[in-house]
PDB file of C-alpha atoms in Angstrom:
ATOM      1  CA  MET A   1    -163.581 242.138  42.250  1.00 48.00           C
ATOM      2  CA  ALA A   2    -166.665 239.976  42.906  1.00 52.00           C
ATOM      3  CA  GLU A   3    -165.894 236.445  43.837  1.00 56.00           C
ATOM      4  CA  LEU A   4    -167.715 233.549  42.355  1.00 54.00           C
ATOM      5  CA  LYS A   5    -169.622 232.066  45.268  1.00 59.00           C
ATOM      6  CA  ASN A   6    -171.127 228.938  43.567  1.00 58.00           C
ATOM      7  CA  PRO A   7    -171.041 228.614  39.761  1.00 56.00           C
ATOM      8  CA  ASN A   8    -173.888 226.108  39.830  1.00 57.00           C
ATOM      9  CA  VAL A   9    -176.394 228.599  41.570  1.00 55.00           C
ATOM     10  CA  ILE A  10    -177.919 231.227  39.398  1.00 55.00           C
ATOM     11  CA  HIS A  11    -178.711 234.406  41.181  1.00 55.00           C
ATOM     12  CA  PRO A  12    -182.499 235.204  41.345  1.00 55.00           C
ATOM     13  CA  SER A  13    -181.920 238.727  39.959  1.00 57.00           C
ATOM     14  CA  TYR A  14    -180.762 236.989  36.875  1.00 54.00           C
ATOM     15  CA  PHE A  15    -184.214 235.698  36.067  1.00 53.00           C
ATOM     16  CA  ALA A  16    -185.741 239.058  37.022  1.00 54.00           C
ATOM     17  CA  ALA A  17    -183.596 240.853  34.469  1.00 52.00           C
ATOM     18  CA  LYS A  18    -184.398 238.383  31.763  1.00 51.00           C
ATOM     19  CA  GLU A  19    -188.248 238.787  32.496  1.00 53.00           C
ATOM     20  CA  SER A  20    -188.013 242.484  32.259  1.00 53.00           C
ATOM     21  CA  GLY A  21    -186.529 242.564  28.908  1.00 53.00           C
ATOM     22  CA  GLY A  22    -182.926 242.515  30.108  1.00 53.00           C
ATOM     23  CA  GLY A  23    -180.618 245.354  31.136  1.00 54.00           C
ATOM     24  CA  GLY A  24    -180.791 244.637  34.714  1.00 57.00           C
ATOM     25  CA  ASN A  25    -178.545 246.339  37.251  1.00 59.00           C
ATOM     26  CA  MET A  26    -174.992 245.289  36.071  1.00 57.00           C
ATOM     27  CA  ASN A  27    -173.344 247.164  39.016  1.00 61.00           C
ATOM     28  CA  ASP A  28    -174.592 244.291  41.297  1.00 64.00           C
ATOM     29  CA  LYS A  29    -171.848 242.656  43.176  1.00 71.00           C
ATOM     30  CA  ASP A  30    -173.169 239.243  42.162  1.00 73.00           C
ATOM     31  CA  PHE A  31    -172.005 239.566  38.674  1.00 79.00           C
ATOM     32  CA  VAL A  32    -168.378 239.445  37.261  1.00 80.00           C
ATOM     33  CA  THR A  33    -166.928 240.785  33.992  1.00 85.00           C
ATOM     34  CA  HIS A  34    -165.085 238.402  31.619  1.00 89.00           C
ATOM     35  CA  THR A  35    -161.774 239.964  32.698  1.00 90.00           C
ATOM     36  CA  GLU A  36    -162.607 239.480  36.368  1.00 89.00           C
ATOM     37  CA  LEU A  37    -163.553 235.873  35.600  1.00 90.00           C
ATOM     38  CA  GLU A  38    -160.383 235.278  33.812  1.00 92.00           C
ATOM     39  CA  LEU A  39    -158.349 236.671  36.506  1.00 92.00           C
ATOM     40  CA  SER A  40    -160.090 234.549  39.085  1.00 91.00           C
ATOM     41  CA  ASN A  41    -159.691 231.438  37.052  1.00 93.00           C
ATOM     42  CA  GLU A  42    -155.993 232.205  36.555  1.00 94.00           C
ATOM     43  CA  LYS A  43    -155.551 232.730  40.266  1.00 94.00           C
ATOM     44  CA  LEU A  44    -157.368 229.400  40.995  1.00 94.00           C
ATOM     45  CA  LEU A  45    -155.108 227.580  38.307  1.00 95.00           C
ATOM     46  CA  ARG A  46    -151.915 228.981  39.884  1.00 95.00           C
ATOM     47  CA  HIS A  47    -153.220 227.823  43.351  1.00 94.00           C
ATOM     48  CA  ILE A  48    -154.088 224.258  41.999  1.00 94.00           C
ATOM     49  CA  ASP A  49    -150.542 224.186  40.254  1.00 95.00           C
ATOM     50  CA  GLU A  50    -148.968 225.106  43.581  1.00 94.00           C
ATOM     51  CA  HIS A  51    -150.628 222.228  45.352  1.00 94.00           C
ATOM     52  CA  PHE A  52    -149.815 219.759  42.598  1.00 94.00           C
ATOM     53  CA  ASN A  53    -146.182 220.884  42.812  1.00 95.00           C
ATOM     54  CA  GLN A  54    -146.110 220.308  46.541  1.00 95.00           C
ATOM     55  CA  LEU A  55    -147.654 216.877  46.028  1.00 95.00           C
ATOM     56  CA  GLU A  56    -145.056 216.118  43.430  1.00 95.00           C
ATOM     57  CA  LYS A  57    -142.197 217.065  45.731  1.00 93.00           C
ATOM     58  CA  LYS A  58    -143.794 214.954  48.492  1.00 93.00           C
ATOM     59  CA  ILE A  59    -144.187 211.866  46.240  1.00 92.00           C
ATOM     60  CA  ASP A  60    -140.555 212.426  44.962  1.00 91.00           C
ATOM     61  CA  ALA A  61    -139.387 212.557  48.574  1.00 90.00           C
ATOM     62  CA  ASN A  62    -141.239 209.335  49.473  1.00 90.00           C
ATOM     63  CA  LYS A  63    -140.024 207.498  46.405  1.00 89.00           C
ATOM     64  CA  ALA A  64    -136.452 208.507  47.217  1.00 88.00           C
ATOM     65  CA  ASP A  65    -137.084 207.222  50.853  1.00 87.00           C
ATOM     66  CA  THR A  66    -138.467 204.072  49.620  1.00 88.00           C
ATOM     67  CA  ASP A  67    -135.778 203.452  47.059  1.00 86.00           C
ATOM     68  CA  LEU A  68    -133.180 203.776  50.012  1.00 84.00           C
ATOM     69  CA  LYS A  69    -135.104 201.264  51.954  1.00 84.00           C
ATOM     70  CA  PHE A  70    -135.186 198.720  49.218  1.00 84.00           C
ATOM     71  CA  GLU A  71    -131.499 199.258  48.642  1.00 85.00           C
ATOM     72  CA  GLY A  72    -130.897 198.404  52.307  1.00 82.00           C
ATOM     73  CA  MET A  73    -133.105 195.253  51.985  1.00 84.00           C
ATOM     74  CA  ASN A  74    -131.239 194.226  48.889  1.00 83.00           C
ATOM     75  CA  SER A  75    -127.845 194.408  50.652  1.00 82.00           C
ATOM     76  CA  LYS A  76    -129.327 192.275  53.485  1.00 82.00           C
ATOM     77  CA  PHE A  77    -130.581 189.696  51.064  1.00 81.00           C
ATOM     78  CA  GLU A  78    -127.100 189.687  49.387  1.00 84.00           C
ATOM     79  CA  SER A  79    -125.458 189.008  52.626  1.00 82.00           C
ATOM     80  CA  ILE A  80    -127.969 186.198  53.365  1.00 81.00           C
ATOM     81  CA  ASN A  81    -127.146 184.701  50.011  1.00 80.00           C
ATOM     82  CA  THR A  82    -123.381 184.775  50.697  1.00 82.00           C
ATOM     83  CA  LYS A  83    -124.087 182.901  53.833  1.00 79.00           C
ATOM     84  CA  PHE A  84    -126.095 180.312  51.966  1.00 78.00           C
ATOM     85  CA  GLU A  85    -123.353 180.017  49.403  1.00 81.00           C
ATOM     86  CA  SER A  86    -120.782 179.314  52.074  1.00 78.00           C
ATOM     87  CA  ILE A  87    -123.195 176.722  53.647  1.00 78.00           C
ATOM     88  CA  ASN A  88    -123.571 175.026  50.311  1.00 74.00           C
ATOM     89  CA  THR A  89    -119.797 174.932  49.873  1.00 78.00           C
ATOM     90  CA  LYS A  90    -119.420 173.267  53.278  1.00 75.00           C
ATOM     91  CA  PHE A  91    -122.013 170.767  52.301  1.00 73.00           C
ATOM     92  CA  GLU A  92    -120.219 170.106  48.906  1.00 77.00           C
ATOM     93  CA  LYS A  93    -116.923 169.541  50.905  1.00 76.00           C
ATOM     94  CA  GLN A  94    -118.726 167.121  53.302  1.00 79.00           C
ATOM     95  CA  LYS A  95    -120.130 165.224  50.390  1.00 78.00           C
ATOM     96  CA  VAL A  96    -116.794 164.796  48.923  1.00 79.00           C
ATOM     97  CA  TRP A  97    -115.331 163.549  52.223  1.00 80.00           C
ATOM     98  CA  PHE A  98    -118.401 161.249  52.727  1.00 83.00           C
ATOM     99  CA  TYR A  99    -118.135 159.638  49.140  1.00 85.00           C
ATOM    100  CA  GLY A 100    -114.323 159.227  49.576  1.00 86.00           C
ATOM    101  CA  THR A 101    -114.743 157.606  52.859  1.00 90.00           C
ATOM    102  CA  ALA A 102    -117.553 155.358  51.627  1.00 90.00           C
ATOM    103  CA  ILE A 103    -115.473 154.238  48.582  1.00 92.00           C
ATOM    104  CA  GLY A 104    -112.570 153.584  50.846  1.00 93.00           C
ATOM    105  CA  ILE A 105    -114.567 151.318  53.195  1.00 94.00           C
ATOM    106  CA  VAL A 106    -116.021 149.440  50.402  1.00 93.00           C
ATOM    107  CA  THR A 107    -112.555 148.950  48.830  1.00 94.00           C
ATOM    108  CA  ALA A 108    -111.057 147.753  52.038  1.00 93.00           C
ATOM    109  CA  THR A 109    -114.174 145.485  52.617  1.00 94.00           C
ATOM    110  CA  CYS A 110    -113.821 144.042  49.242  1.00 92.00           C
ATOM    111  CA  THR A 111    -110.075 143.402  49.662  1.00 92.00           C
ATOM    112  CA  ILE A 112    -110.566 141.709  53.124  1.00 91.00           C
ATOM    113  CA  VAL A 113    -113.370 139.577  51.770  1.00 91.00           C
ATOM    114  CA  GLY A 114    -111.188 138.532  48.795  1.00 89.00           C
ATOM    115  CA  PHE A 115    -108.381 137.557  51.080  1.00 88.00           C
ATOM    116  CA  LEU A 116    -110.715 135.637  53.280  1.00 88.00           C
ATOM    117  CA  LEU A 117    -112.246 133.631  50.163  1.00 86.00           C
ATOM    118  CA  LYS A 118    -108.627 132.754  49.134  1.00 86.00           C
ATOM    119  CA  PHE A 119    -107.804 131.307  52.440  1.00 82.00           C
ATOM    120  CA  VAL A 120    -111.155 129.420  52.793  1.00 79.00           C
ATOM    121  CA  LYS A 121    -110.753 127.588  49.314  1.00 70.00           C
TER     122      LYS A 121
END
C-alpha cells in the first residue's frame, strides 16, 4: 500500500498526466486508491484515539493525585481551625475572669469609699 507522504504536495506526474489528456500511469506508487486512503485514514484515527486515551488516563491519574493532596491540605486546615477555636475559647474564659475581677474591684472600692464618706461626715 502506498503511504501518503505529504497531502499538501502534488506530485509532478499529476500535472504531466493532466497535460497529456489524462490516463497517466496509475500503477505509480505515488497514488493511492480510495480504499487504501480510507484504510490509511482509519489507521491514523485509531492511532490518534490511542494517544487521546493515554492522555485521558494521565489526566485522570493526575487529577486523583491532586484531589488526594487537597484532601490532605483540608484536614491540616481543619486541625488549625480546631486549634484557633480552642484559643478563642481560652480568651473567652479569660475575658469572663477579667470582667468578673474588674466588677469585684469596682464594687469593693465603692464600698470602701462609701464607708469612708460616712465616717468623714
